[in-house]
Tab-separated table of C-alpha atoms and ligand atoms in Angstrom:
chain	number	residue	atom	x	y	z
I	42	UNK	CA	-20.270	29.735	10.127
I	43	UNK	CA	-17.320	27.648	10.173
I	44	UNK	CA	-18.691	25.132	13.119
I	45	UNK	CA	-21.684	24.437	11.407
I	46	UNK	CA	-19.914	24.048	7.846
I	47	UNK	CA	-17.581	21.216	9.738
I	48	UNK	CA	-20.470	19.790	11.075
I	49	UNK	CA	-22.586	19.541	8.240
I	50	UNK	CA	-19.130	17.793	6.258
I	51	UNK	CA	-19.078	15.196	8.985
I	52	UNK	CA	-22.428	14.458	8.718
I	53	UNK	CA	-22.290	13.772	4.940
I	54	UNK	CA	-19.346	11.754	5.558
I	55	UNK	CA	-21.401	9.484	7.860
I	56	UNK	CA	-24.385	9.538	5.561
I	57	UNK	CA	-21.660	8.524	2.715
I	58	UNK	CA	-19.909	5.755	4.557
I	59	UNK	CA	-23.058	4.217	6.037
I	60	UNK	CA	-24.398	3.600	2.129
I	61	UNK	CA	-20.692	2.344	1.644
I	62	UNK	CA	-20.492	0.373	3.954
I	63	UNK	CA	-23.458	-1.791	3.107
I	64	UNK	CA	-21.995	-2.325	-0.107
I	65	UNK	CA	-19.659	-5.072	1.386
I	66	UNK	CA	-21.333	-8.200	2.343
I	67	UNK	CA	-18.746	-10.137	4.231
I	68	UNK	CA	-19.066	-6.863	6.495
I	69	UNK	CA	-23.047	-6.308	6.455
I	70	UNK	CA	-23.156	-10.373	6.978
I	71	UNK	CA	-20.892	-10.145	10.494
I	72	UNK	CA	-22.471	-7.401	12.181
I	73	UNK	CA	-20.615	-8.600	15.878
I	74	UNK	CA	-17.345	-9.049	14.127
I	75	UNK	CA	-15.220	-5.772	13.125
I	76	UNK	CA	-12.757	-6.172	10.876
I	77	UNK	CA	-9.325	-4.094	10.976
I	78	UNK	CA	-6.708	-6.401	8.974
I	79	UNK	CA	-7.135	-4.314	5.872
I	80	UNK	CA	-3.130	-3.367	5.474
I	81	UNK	CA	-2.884	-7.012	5.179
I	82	UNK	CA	-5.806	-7.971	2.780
I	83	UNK	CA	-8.913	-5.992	2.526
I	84	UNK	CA	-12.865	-6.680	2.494
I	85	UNK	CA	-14.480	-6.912	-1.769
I	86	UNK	CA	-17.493	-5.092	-2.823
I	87	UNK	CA	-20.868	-6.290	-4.155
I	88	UNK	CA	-19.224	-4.805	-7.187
I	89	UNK	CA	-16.177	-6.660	-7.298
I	90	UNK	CA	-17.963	-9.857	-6.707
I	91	UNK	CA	-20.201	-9.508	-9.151
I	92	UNK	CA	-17.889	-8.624	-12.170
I	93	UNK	CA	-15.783	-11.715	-11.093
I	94	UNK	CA	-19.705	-13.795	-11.098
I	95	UNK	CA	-20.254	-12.176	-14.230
I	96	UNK	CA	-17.056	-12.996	-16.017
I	97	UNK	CA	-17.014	-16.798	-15.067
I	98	UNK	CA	-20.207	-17.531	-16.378
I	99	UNK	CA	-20.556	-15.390	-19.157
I	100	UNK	CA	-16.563	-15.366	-21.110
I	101	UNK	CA	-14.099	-17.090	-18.829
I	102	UNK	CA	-11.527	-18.311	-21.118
I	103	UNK	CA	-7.472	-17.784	-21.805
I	104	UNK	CA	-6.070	-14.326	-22.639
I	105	UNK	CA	-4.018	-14.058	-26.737
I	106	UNK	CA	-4.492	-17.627	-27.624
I	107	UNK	CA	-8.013	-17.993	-29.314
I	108	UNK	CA	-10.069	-16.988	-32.058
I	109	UNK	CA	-13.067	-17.151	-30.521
I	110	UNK	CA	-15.424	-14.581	-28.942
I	111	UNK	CA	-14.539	-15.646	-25.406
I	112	UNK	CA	-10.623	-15.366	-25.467
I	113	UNK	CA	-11.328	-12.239	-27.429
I	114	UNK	CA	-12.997	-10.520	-24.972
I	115	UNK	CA	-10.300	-11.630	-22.021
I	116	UNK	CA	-7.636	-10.447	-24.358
I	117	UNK	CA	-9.343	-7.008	-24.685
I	118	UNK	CA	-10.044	-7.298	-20.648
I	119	UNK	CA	-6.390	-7.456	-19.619
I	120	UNK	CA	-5.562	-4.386	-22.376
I	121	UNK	CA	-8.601	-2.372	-21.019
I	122	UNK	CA	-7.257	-2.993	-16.829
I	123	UNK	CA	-3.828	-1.914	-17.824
I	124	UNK	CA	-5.141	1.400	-19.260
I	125	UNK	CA	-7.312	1.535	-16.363
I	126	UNK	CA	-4.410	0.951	-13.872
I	127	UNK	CA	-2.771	3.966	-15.916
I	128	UNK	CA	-5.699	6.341	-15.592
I	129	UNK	CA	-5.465	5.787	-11.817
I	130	UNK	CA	-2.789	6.540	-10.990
I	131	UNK	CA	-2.530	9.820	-12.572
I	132	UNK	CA	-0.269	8.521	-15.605
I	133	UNK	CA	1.416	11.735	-17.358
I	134	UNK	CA	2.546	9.385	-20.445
I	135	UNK	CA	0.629	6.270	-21.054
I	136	UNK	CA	2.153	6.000	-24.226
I	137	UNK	CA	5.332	5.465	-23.025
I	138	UNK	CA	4.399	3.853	-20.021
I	139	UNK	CA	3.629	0.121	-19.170
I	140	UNK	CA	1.684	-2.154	-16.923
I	141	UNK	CA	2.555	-5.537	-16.126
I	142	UNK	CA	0.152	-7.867	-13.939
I	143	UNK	CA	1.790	-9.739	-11.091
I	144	UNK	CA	0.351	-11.496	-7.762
I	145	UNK	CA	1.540	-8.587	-5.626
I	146	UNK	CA	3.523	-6.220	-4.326
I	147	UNK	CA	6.058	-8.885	-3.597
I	148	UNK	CA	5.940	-10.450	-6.283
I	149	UNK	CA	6.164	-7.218	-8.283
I	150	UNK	CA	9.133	-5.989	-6.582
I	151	UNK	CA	11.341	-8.661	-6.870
I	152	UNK	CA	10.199	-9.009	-10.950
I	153	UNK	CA	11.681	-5.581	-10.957
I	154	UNK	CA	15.000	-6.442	-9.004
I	155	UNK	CA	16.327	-9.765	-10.261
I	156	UNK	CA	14.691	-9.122	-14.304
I	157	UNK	CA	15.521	-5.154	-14.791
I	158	UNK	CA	17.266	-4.012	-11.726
I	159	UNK	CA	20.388	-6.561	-12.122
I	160	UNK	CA	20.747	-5.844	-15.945
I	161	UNK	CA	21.144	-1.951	-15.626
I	162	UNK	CA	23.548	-1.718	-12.891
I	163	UNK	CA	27.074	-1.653	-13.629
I	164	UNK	CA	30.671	-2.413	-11.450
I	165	UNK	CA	30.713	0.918	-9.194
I	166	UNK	CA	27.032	1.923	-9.643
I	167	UNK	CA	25.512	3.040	-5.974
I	168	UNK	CA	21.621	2.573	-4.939
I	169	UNK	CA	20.090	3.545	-1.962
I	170	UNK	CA	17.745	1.085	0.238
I	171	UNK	CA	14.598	1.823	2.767
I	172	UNK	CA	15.908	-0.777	5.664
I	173	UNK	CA	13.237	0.206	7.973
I	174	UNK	CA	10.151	-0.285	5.446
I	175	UNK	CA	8.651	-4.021	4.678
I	176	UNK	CA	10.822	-6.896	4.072
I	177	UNK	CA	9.354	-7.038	0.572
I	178	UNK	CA	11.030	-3.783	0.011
I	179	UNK	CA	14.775	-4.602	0.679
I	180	UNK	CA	15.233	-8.099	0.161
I	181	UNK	CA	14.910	-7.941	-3.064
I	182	UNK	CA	16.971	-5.458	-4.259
I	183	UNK	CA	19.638	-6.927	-2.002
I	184	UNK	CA	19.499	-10.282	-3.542
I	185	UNK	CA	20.044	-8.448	-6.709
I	186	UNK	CA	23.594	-6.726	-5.444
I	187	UNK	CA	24.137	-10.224	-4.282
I	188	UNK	CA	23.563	-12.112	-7.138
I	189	UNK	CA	25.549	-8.750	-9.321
I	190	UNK	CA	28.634	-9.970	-6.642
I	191	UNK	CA	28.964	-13.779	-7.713
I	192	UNK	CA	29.234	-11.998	-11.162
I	193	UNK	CA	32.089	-10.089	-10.045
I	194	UNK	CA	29.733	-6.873	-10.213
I	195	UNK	CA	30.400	-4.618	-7.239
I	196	UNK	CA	27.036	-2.054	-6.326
I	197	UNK	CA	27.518	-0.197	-2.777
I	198	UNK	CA	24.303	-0.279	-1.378
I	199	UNK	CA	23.291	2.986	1.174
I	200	UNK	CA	20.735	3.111	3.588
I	201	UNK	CA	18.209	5.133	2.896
I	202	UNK	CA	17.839	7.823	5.921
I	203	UNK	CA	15.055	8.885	8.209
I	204	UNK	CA	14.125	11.469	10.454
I	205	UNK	CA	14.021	9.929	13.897
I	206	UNK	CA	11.452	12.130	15.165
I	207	UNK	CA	8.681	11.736	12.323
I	208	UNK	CA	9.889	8.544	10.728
I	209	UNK	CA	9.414	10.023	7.408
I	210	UNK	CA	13.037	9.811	5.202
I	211	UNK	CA	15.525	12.618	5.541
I	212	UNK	CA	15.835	14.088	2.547
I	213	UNK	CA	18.628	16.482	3.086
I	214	UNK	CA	20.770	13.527	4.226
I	215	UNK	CA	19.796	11.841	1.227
I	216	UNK	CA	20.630	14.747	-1.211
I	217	UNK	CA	24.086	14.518	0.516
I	218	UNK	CA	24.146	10.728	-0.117
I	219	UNK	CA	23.893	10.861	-3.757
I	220	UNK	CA	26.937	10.792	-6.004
I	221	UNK	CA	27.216	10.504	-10.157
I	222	UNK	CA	27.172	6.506	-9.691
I	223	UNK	CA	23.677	6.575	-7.783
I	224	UNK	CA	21.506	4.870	-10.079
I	225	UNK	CA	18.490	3.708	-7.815
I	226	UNK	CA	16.860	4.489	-4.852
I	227	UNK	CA	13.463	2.379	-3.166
I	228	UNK	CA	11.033	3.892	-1.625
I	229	UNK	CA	7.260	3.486	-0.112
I	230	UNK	CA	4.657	5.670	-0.438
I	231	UNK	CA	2.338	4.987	2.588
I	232	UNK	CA	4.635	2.685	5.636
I	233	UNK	CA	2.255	-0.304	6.585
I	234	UNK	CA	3.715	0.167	10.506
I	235	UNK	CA	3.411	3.717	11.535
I	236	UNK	CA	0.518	4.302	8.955
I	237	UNK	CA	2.913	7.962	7.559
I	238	UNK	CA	2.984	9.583	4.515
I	239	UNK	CA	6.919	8.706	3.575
I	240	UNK	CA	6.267	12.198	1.367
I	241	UNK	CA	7.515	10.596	-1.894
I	242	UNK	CA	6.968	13.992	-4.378
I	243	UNK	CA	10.280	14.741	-2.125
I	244	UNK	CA	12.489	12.440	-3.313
I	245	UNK	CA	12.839	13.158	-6.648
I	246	UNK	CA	14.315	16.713	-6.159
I	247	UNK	CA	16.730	14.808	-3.164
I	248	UNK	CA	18.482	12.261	-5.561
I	249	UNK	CA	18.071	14.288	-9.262
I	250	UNK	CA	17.071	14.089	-12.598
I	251	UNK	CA	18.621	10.699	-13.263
I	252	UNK	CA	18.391	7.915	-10.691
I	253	UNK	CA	15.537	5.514	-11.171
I	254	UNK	CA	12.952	5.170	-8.146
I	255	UNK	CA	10.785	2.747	-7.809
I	256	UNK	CA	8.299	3.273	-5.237
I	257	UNK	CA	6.207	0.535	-2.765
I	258	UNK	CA	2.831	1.488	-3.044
I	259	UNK	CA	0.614	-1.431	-1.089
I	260	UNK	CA	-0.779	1.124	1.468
I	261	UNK	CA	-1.650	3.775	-0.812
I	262	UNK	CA	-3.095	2.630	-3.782
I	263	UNK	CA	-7.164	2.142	-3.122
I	264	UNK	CA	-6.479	4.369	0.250
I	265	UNK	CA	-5.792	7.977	-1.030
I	266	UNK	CA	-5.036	9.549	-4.403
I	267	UNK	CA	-2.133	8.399	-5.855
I	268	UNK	CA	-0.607	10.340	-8.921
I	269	UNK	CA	2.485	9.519	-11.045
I	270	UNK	CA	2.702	12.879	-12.441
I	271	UNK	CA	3.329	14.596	-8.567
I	272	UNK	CA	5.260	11.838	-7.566
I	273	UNK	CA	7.759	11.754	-10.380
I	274	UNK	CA	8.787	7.859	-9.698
I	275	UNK	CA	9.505	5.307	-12.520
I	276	UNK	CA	8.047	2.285	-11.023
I	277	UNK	CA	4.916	1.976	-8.878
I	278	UNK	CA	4.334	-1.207	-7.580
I	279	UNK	CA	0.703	-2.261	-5.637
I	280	UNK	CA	-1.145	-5.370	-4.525
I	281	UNK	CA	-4.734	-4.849	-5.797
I	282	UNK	CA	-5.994	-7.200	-3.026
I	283	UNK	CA	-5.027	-4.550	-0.816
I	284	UNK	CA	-7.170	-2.337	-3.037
I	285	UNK	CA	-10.652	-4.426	-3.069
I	286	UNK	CA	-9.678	-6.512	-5.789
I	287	UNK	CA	-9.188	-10.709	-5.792
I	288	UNK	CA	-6.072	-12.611	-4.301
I	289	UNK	CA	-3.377	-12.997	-6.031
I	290	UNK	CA	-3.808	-9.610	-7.898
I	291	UNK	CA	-1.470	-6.615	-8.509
I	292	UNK	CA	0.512	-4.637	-10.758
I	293	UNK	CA	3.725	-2.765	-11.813
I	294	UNK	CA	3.428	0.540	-13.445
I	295	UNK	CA	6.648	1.338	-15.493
I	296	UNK	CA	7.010	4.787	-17.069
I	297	UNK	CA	9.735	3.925	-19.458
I	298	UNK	CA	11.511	6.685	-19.925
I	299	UNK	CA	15.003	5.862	-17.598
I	300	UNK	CA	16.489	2.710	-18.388
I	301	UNK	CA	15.194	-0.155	-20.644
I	302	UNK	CA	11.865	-0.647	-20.385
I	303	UNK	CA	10.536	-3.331	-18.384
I	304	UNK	CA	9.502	-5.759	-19.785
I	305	UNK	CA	9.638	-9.189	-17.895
I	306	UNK	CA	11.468	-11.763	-20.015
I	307	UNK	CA	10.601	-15.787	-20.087
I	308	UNK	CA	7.112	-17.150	-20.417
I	309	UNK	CA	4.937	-15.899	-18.132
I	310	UNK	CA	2.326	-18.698	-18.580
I	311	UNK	CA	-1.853	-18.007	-18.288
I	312	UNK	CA	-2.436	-14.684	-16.305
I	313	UNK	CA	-4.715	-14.135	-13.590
I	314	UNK	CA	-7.848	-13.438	-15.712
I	315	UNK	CA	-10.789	-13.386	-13.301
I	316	UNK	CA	-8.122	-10.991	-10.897
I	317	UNK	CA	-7.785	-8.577	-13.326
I	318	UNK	CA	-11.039	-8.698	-14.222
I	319	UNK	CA	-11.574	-8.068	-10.293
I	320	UNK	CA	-9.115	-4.887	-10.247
I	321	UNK	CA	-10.859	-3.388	-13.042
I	322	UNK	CA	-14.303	-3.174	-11.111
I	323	UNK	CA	-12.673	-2.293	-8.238
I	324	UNK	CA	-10.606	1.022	-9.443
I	325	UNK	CA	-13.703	1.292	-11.218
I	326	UNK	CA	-15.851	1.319	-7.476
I	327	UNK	CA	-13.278	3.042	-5.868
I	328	UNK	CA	-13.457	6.054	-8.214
I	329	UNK	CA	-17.513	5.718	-7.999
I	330	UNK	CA	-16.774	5.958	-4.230
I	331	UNK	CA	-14.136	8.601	-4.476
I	332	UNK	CA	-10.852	7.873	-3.179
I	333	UNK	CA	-10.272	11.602	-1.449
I	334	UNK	CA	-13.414	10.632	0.991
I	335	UNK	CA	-11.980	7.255	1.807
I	336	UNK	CA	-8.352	9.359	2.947
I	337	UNK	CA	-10.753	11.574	4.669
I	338	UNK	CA	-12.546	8.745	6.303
I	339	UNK	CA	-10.062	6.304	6.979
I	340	UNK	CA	-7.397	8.931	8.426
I	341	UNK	CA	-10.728	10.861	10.680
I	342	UNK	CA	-11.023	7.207	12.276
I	343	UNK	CA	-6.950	6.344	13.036
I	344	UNK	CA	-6.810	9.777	14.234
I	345	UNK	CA	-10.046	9.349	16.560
I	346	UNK	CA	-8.439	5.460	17.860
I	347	UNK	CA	-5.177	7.521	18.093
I	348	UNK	CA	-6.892	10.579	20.555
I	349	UNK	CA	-7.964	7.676	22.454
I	350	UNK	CA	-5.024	6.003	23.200
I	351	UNK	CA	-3.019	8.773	23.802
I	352	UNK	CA	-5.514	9.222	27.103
I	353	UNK	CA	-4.714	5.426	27.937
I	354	UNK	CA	-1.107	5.291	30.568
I	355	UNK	CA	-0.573	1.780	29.660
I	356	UNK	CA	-0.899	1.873	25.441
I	357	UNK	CA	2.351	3.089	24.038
I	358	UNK	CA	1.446	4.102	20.028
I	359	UNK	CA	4.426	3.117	17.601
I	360	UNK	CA	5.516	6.196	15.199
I	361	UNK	CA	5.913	9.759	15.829
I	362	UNK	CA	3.537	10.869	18.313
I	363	UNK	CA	2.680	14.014	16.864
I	364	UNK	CA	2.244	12.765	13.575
I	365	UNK	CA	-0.167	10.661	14.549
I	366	UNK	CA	-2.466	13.622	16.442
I	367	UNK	CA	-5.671	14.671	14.792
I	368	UNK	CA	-4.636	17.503	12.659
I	369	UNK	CA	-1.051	17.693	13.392
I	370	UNK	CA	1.446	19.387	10.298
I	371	UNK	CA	4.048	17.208	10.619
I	372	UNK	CA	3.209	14.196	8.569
I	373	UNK	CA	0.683	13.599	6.806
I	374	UNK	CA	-0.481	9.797	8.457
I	375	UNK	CA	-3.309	7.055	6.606
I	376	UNK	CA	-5.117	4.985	8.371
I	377	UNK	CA	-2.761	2.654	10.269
I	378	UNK	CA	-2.528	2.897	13.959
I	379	UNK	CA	0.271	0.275	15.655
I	380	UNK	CA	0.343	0.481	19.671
I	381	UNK	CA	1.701	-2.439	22.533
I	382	UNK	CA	0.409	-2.294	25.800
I	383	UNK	CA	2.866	-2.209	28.427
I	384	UNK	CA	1.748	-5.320	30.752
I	385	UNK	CA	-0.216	-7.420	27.742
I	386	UNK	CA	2.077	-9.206	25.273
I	387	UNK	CA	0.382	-8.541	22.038
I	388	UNK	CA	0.103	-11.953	20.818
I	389	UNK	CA	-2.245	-12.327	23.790
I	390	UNK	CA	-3.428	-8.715	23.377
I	391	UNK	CA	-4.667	-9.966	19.314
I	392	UNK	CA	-6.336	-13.088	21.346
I	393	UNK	CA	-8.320	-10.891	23.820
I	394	UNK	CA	-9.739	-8.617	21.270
I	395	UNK	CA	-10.757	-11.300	18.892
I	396	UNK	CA	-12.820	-12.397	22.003
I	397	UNK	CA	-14.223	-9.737	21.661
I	398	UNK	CA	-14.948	-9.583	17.900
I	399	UNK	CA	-12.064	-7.354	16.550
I	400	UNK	CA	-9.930	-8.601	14.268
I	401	UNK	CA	-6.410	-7.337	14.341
I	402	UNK	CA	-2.990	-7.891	13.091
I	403	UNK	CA	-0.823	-8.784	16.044
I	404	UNK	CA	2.802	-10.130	15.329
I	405	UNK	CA	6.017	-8.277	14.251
I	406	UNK	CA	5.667	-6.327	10.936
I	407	UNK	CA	7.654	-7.785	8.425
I	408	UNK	CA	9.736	-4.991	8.675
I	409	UNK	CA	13.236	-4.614	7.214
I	410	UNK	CA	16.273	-4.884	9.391
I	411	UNK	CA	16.204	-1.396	10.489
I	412	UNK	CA	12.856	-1.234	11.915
I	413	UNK	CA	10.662	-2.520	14.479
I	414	UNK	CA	11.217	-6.170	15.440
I	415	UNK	CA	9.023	-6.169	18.577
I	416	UNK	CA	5.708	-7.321	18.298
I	417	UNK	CA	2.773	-4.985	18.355
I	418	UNK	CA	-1.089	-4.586	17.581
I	419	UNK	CA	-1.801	-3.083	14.213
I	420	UNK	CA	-5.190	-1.506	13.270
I	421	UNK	CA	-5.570	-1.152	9.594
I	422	UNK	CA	-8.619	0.848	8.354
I	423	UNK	CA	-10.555	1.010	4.481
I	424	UNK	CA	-13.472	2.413	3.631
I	425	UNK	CA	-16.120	0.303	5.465
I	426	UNK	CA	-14.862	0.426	8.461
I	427	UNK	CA	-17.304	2.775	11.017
I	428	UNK	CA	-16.611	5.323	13.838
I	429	UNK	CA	-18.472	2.959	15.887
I	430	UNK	CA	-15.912	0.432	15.625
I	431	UNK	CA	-13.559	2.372	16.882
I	432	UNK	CA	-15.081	3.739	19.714
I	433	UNK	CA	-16.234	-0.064	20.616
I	434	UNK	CA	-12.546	-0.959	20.474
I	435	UNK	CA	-11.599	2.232	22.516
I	436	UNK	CA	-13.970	1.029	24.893
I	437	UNK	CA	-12.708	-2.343	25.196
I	438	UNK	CA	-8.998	-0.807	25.597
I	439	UNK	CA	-10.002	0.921	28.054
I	440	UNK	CA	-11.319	-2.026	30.009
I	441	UNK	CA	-8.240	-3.727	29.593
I	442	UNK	CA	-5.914	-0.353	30.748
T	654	PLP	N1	4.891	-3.577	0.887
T	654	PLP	C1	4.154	-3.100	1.894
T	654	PLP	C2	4.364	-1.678	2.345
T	654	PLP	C3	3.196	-3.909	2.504
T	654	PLP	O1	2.479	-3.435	3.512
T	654	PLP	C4	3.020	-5.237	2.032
T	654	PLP	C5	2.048	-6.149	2.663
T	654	PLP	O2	1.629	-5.985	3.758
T	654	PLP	C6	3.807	-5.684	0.974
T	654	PLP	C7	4.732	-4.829	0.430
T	654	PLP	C8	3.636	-7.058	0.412
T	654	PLP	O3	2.396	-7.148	-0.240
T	654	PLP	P1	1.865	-8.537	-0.817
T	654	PLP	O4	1.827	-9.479	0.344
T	654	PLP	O5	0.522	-8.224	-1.366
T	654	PLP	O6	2.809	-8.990	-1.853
């Protein structure tokens, strides 16, 4: 009976999540506060903390610059995370492939711009930009072109095109954009406002066999299955603080096959050891917890805070409206749900539901020139979060409609 097979799903989903969510202490330990920030940093499992416990007091100690047992072991951590960053994302050739450790997704993409981007494009080349995805996303491959200019370089940079009633990119206007000079093209796999799938495994049939794409993945990695092999991208760039790990944690994947390989030049000085000591446990946890339940979780509760809203006059939600229904085929969305009210400013909006324990971005979205500049309320879901969060914030919405 199909009924009763749903309902017997969503009731091993809840039985699932409620043993998850008592993995995370800083969550268990505020039971009036609900967190919903998690785009922006998220919440660390008992797990995580206790491999980073673990490491400091048992072989803290510099990566490939000792003999000793210690430095040894950290050298043979930071091999042992890369493979592990390769295994999770799905890597079709890890033997050609490469992982280097950065702070973040910023910090990741501009490592690729301004030390591999700028020495592979040539006077004429073409690349095409996302200017309504995050700031981290454009800047730096625009600071790139300029810096190509002062060399007397000239790159024509395109704007990457979307569909305006989904948001998601228009790849038929992009396959006409591409020419025999298009070399590049940025994209992001999960967009941290409207919470869509920007349906990446597109874009590789859109702009052909040759053009390198490097794709944004901060909202994707640690939130729903993420494989190199479907995607067919040559960079893959994530913030593992976004994915459970410590601060200051991240990586670029490289696949190596168009273009030089990347390989960062310049001393790059004492890694983060304890951080990647911190991703490994948590791709480790997150596999344990299985990253298809947290989609199904995560996207179950934007779509229920979603239903709601859509009942509330005064709450407009940012992003394609059907998209963002519960079960709708036009884009796949994550858990991100952006919304203004129409009277409250949502500076003060972010005030009034701290007051009431909810802890929300509110702010513009560090979005790139083409995108939203008004400021909004973002809701940004992981794993621990719980239905009954959501419906408590409903319910406090709804006071306030
Ligand atoms: N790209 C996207 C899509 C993001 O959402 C973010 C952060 O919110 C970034 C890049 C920057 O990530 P980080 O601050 O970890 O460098």
């Amino acid at each position: 009976m199909p009924g009763h097979a749903a309902a017997t799903e969503a009731e091993d989903l809840a039985a699932w999540h409620s043993a998850l969510r008592a993995q995370f202490p800083i969550v268990a330990g505020h039971p009036g506060l609900a967190y919903l920030d998690s785009a922006a940093t998220a919440q660390k499992p008992q797990a995580v903390l206790d491999v980073v416990q673990e490491y400091l007091t048992t072989s803290n100690a510099n990566a490939g610059r000792g003999t000793y047992p210690w430095a040894n072991r950290t050298t043979s951590l930071i091999e042992d995370t890369g493979r592990r960053v390769k295994t999770f994302l799905g890597d079709p050739d890890p033997d050609t492939s490469a992982v280097h450790f950065v702070s973040g997704t910023t910090e990741g993409l501009r490592l690729v711009a301004l030390d591999w981007l700028v020495h592979e494009l040539r006077d004429g080349d073409e690349i095409i930009l996302p200017f309504a995805d995050h700031e981290a996303n454009l800047s730096p491959w625009l600071e790139a072109v300029e810096s190509l200019a002062r060399q007397g370089t000239r790159v024509t940079v395109r704007e990457m095109p979307y569909q305006a009633s989904s948001g998601d990119y228009d790849t038929d206007r992009l396959a006409g954009l591409v020419t025999s000079r298009t070399r590049f093209v940025a994209v992001t796999h999960v967009h941290h406002v409207y919470g869509g799938d920007m349906n990446v495994h597109r874009i590789r049939r859109a702009v052909g066999p040759d053009a390198v794409i490097c794709m944004d993945a901060a909202q994707s990695v640690g939130h729903l299955p993420v494989s190199m092999k479907a995607l067919d991208v040559d960079f893959a760039v994530f913030s593992g603080h976004k994915a459970l790990a410590l601060p200051g944690t991240g990586a670029v994947w490289s696949r190596g096959v168009r273009g030089a390989p990347f390989a960062p030049r310049g001393w790059g000085g004492t890694p983060n050891t304890v951080g990647i000591a911190s991703l490994h446990a948590a791709l480790d946890w997150l596999d344990r917890a299985g990253v298809e339940r947290i989609e199904r979780w995560t996207v179950e509760l934007a779509s229920r805070l979603t239903d709601g809203l859509r009942t509330l006059p005064p709450y407009h939600v940012v992003g394609c409206q059907l998209s963002l229904a519960k079960g709708s085929s036009v884009q796949q969305r994550h858990g991100i749900v952006t919304f203004r009210h129409r009277d409250i400013d949502s500076a003060d909006l972010g005030f009034i539901l701290f007051s009431h324990g909810f802890m929300v971005r509110a702010d513009s979205l560090c979005q790139g020139r083409a995108g939203e500049n008004r400021s909004s309320v973002r809701v940004s879901l992981h794993a621990y979060n719980s239905r009954h969060e959501v419906d408590r914030l409903l319910e406090v919405l709804t006071e306030l409609s």
